[in-house]
XYZ file of C-alpha atoms in Angstrom:
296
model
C 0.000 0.000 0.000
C 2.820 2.430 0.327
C 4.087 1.646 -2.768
C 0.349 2.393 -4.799
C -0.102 5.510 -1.902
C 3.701 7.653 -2.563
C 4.252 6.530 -6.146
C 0.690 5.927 -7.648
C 1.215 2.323 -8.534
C -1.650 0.017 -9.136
C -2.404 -3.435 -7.883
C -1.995 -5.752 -11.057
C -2.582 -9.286 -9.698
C -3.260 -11.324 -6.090
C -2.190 -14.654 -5.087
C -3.919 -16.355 -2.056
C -3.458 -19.555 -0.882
C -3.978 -20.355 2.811
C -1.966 -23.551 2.191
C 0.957 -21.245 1.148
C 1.070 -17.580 1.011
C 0.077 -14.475 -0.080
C 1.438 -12.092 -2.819
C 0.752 -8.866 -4.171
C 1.608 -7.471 -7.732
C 1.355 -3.239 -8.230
C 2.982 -2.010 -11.588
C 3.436 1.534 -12.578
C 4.633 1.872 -16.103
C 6.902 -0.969 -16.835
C 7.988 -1.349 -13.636
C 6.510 -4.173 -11.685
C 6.817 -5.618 -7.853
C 5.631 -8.737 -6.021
C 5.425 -8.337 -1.924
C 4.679 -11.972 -0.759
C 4.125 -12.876 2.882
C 4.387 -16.551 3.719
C 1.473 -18.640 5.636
C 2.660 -19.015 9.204
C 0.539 -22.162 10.347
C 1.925 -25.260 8.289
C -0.974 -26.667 6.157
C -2.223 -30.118 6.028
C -0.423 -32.070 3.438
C -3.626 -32.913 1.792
C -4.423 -29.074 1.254
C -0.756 -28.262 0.134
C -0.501 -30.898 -2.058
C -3.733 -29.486 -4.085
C -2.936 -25.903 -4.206
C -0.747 -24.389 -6.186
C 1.961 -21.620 -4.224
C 3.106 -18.718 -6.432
C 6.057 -19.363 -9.036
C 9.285 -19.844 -7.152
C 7.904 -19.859 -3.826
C 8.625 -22.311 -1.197
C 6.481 -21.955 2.246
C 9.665 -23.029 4.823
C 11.993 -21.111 2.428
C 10.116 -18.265 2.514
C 10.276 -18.303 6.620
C 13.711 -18.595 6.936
C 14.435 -15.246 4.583
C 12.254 -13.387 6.825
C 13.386 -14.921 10.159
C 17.140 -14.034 8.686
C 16.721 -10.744 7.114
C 13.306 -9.339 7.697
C 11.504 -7.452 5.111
C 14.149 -8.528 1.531
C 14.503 -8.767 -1.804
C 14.470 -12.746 -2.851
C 14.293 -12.754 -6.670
C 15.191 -10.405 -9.387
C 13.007 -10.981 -12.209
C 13.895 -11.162 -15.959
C 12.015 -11.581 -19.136
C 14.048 -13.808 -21.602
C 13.144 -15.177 -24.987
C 13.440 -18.961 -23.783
C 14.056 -19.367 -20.038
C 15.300 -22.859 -20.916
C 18.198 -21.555 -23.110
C 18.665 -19.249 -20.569
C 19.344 -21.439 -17.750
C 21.323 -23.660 -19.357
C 23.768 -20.892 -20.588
C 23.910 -19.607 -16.749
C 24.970 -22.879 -15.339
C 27.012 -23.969 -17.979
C 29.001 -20.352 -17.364
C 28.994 -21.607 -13.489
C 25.582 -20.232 -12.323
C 24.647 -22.146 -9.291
C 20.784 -23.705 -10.536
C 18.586 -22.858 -7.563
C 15.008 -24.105 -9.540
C 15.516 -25.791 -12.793
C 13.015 -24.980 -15.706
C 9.361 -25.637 -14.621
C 6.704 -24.381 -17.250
C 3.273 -23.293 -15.214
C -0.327 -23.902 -17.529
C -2.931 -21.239 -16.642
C -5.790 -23.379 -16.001
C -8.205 -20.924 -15.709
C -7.041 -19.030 -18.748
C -5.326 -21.405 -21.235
C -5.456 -19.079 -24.701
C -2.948 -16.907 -22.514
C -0.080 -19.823 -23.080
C 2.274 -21.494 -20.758
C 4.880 -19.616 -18.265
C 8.274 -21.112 -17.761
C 11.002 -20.093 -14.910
C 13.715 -21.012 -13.701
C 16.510 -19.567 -10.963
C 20.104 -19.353 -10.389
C 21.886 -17.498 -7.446
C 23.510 -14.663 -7.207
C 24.398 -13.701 -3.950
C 23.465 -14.125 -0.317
C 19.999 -15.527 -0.511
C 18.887 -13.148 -4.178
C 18.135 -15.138 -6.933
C 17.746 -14.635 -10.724
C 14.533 -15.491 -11.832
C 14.618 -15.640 -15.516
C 10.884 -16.025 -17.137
C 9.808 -16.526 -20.383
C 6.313 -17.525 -22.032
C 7.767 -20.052 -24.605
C 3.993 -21.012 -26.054
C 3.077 -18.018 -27.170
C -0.495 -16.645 -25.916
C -3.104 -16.916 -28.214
C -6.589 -16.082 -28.730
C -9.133 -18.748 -28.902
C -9.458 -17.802 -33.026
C -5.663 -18.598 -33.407
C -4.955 -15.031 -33.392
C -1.865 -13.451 -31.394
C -2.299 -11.601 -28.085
C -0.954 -8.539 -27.703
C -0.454 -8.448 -23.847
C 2.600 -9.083 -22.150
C 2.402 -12.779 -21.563
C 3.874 -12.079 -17.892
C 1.342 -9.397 -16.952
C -0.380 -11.998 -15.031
C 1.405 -14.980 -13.558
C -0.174 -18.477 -14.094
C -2.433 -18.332 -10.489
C -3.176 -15.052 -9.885
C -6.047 -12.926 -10.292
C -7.302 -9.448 -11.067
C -6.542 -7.657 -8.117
C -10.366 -7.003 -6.888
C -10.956 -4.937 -3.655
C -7.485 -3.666 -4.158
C -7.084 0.189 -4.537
C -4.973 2.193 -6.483
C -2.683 4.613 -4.752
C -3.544 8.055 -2.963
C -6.028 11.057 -4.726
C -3.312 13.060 -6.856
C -5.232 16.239 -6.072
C -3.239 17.650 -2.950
C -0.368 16.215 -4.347
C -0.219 16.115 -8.029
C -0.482 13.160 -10.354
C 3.007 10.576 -10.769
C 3.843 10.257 -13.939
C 3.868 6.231 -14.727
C 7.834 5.089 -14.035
C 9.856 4.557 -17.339
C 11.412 1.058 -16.012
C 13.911 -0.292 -13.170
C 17.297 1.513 -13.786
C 19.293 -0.834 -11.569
C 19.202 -3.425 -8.828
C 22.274 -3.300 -6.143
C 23.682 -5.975 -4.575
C 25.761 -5.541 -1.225
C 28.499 -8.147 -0.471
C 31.448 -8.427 1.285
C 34.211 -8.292 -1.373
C 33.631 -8.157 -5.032
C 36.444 -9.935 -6.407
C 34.687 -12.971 -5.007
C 31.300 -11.997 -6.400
C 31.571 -9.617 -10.240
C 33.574 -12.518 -11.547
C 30.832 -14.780 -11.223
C 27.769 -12.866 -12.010
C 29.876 -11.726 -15.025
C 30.456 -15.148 -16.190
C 26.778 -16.810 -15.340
C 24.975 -13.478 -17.320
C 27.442 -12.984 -19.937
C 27.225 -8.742 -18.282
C 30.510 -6.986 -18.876
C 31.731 -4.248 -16.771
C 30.006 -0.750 -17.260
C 31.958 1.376 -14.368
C 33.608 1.589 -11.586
C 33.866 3.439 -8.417
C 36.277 3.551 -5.535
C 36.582 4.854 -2.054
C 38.173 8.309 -3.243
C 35.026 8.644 -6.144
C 31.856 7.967 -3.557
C 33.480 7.557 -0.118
C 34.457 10.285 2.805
C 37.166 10.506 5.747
C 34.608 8.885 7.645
C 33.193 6.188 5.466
C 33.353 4.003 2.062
C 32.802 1.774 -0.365
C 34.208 0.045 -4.030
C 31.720 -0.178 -6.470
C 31.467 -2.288 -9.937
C 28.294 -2.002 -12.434
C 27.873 -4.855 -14.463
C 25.642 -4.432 -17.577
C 23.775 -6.339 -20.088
C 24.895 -6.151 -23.988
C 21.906 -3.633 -24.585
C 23.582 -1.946 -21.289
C 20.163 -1.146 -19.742
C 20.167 -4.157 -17.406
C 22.551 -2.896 -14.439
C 22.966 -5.180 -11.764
C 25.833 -2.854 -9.448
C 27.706 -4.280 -6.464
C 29.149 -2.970 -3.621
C 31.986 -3.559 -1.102
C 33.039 -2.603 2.318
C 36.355 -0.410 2.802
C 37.605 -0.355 5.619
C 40.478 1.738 8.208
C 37.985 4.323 8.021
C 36.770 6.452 11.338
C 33.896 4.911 11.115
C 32.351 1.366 9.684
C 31.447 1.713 5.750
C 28.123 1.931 5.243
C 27.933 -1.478 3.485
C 29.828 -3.497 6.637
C 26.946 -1.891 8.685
C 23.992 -3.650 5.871
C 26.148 -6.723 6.222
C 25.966 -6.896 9.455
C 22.786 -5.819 10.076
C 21.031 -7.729 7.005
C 22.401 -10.734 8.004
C 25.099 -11.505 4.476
C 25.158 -10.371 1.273
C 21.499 -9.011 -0.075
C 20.112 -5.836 -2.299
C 20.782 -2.600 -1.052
C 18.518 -0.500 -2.818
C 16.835 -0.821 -6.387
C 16.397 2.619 -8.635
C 13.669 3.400 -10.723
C 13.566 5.654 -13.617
C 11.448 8.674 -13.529
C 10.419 10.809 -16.743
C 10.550 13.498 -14.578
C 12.243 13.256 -11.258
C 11.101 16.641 -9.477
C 7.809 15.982 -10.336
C 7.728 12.719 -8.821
C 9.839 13.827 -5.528
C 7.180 16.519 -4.987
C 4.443 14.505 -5.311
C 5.634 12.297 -2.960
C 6.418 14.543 -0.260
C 3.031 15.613 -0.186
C 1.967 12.241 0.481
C 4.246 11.420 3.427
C 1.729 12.393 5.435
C -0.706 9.755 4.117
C 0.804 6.907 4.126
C 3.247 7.419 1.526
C 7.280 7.535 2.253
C 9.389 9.706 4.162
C 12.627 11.023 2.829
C 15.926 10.895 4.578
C 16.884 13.913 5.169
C 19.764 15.801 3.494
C 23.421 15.467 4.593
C 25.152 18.275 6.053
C 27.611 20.212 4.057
């Protein structure tokens, strides 16, 4: 609900399943998130066995990442042309498989085709979830849909008695988010980590950043972006630096996260000062706050 309130998203699917969880999808241009909370009673094996839990979702799994780390990020979710293909190129680069190819039918809504996905790790507890809809969706005259065959995950429905975010009027409208810019990744030293994304992705090196470029006499960090071919998939990584007064920044998400896990992810604004303002008028409201600015 924050999320729909401060940046006007809108719910675009539900998952419930007392047997396993539930998840929520909001969406806001291009840019889509799941929030899944997992069922805390253990259900009878007859009921689990017959419902189906969301893609990539296991109930005991799920426990454990919030028991470790609290609210996280598990999964970072991209659309490839044939997650099969995919998957096999990640592992045989030296991608650690976490779920091997599984193709989900939509029961309730066949002519929309099949969903397959697969995982491979990244770091810490994050995964890749690669997805692709290798059927093609169809309409029942044999003609091709136009919708984005992952719009709506095999299982979940419209999102009914789910409201969009806040009134814009006090506030002005958001304008819908151009897409995720980048997803960061904190771990404890990159020369153990870039190497192997690098390899299991095929993402070269886009930039980076050392102590002396982002850090401070008090604190710091080293930084490397990795980047798809197309270079707007950025999947950056950061490292602790250390003899510093004080702990870097990322030692203190280490520590306090529990391991390696995303930092932060950005998101791409047509226009950025109409968005901030927009959302500072909704703090209030249930939106969210803003840290406030360093001193000089």
């Amino acid at each position: 609900s924050r999320f729909m309130c401060s940046l006007d998203m809108s719910p675009a699917g539900r998952f419930e399943s007392d047997a396993h969880a539930c998840s929520v999808a909001v969406q806001s241009g291009s840019v889509r998130l799941v929030f899944t909370a997992p069922a805390g009673v253990a259900p009878e094996p007859a009921i689990a066995q017959r419902t189906r839990a969301p893609a990539g979702f296991e109930r005991q799994e799920a426990l454990h990442l919030v028991s470790a780390h609290g609210t996280a990020v598990r999964a970072i979710g991209l659309s490839v042309d044939d997650c099969a293909r995919a998957f096999d190129a990640c592992v045989a680069n030296g991608g650690r498989a976490v779920r091997p190819p599984t193709r989900m039918a939509r029961a309730q809504d066949p002519e929309r085709g099949e969903v397959e996905y697969a995982e491979v790790e990244l770091y810490g507890n994050v995964v890749l979830r690669l997805l692709s809809a290798p059927a093609g969706a169809t309409h029942a005259d044999g003609s091709a849909a136009r919708e984005d065959p992952l719009a709506l995950l095999p299982g979940y429905s419209s999102p009914g008695g789910l409201e969009s975010g806040s009134p814009a009027e006090k506030s002005g409208p958001i304008p819908p988010l151009v897409r995720i810019d980048h997803v960061v990744g904190n771990v404890p030293a990159l020369k153990e980590v870039w190497p192997y994304i690098a390899r299991l992705t095929g993402f070269h090196p886009f930039a980076e950043f050392v102590a002396k470029d982002v850090g401070t006499v008090d604190s710091g960090l080293n930084s490397i972006v990795l980047a798809s071919n197309c270079e707007t998939v950025l999947l950056p990584l950061n490292e602790p630096t250390y003899n510093t007064r004080r702990k870097s920044q990322i030692q203190t998400y280490l520590e306090q996260h529990g391991g390696p896990g995303v930092q932060h992810i950005a998101l791409l604004s047509p226009d950025i000062f109409a968005t901030v303002r927009a959302m500072r008028g909704r703090v209030s409201r249930g939106g969210m706050g803003f840290m406030p600015r360093p001193s000089d």
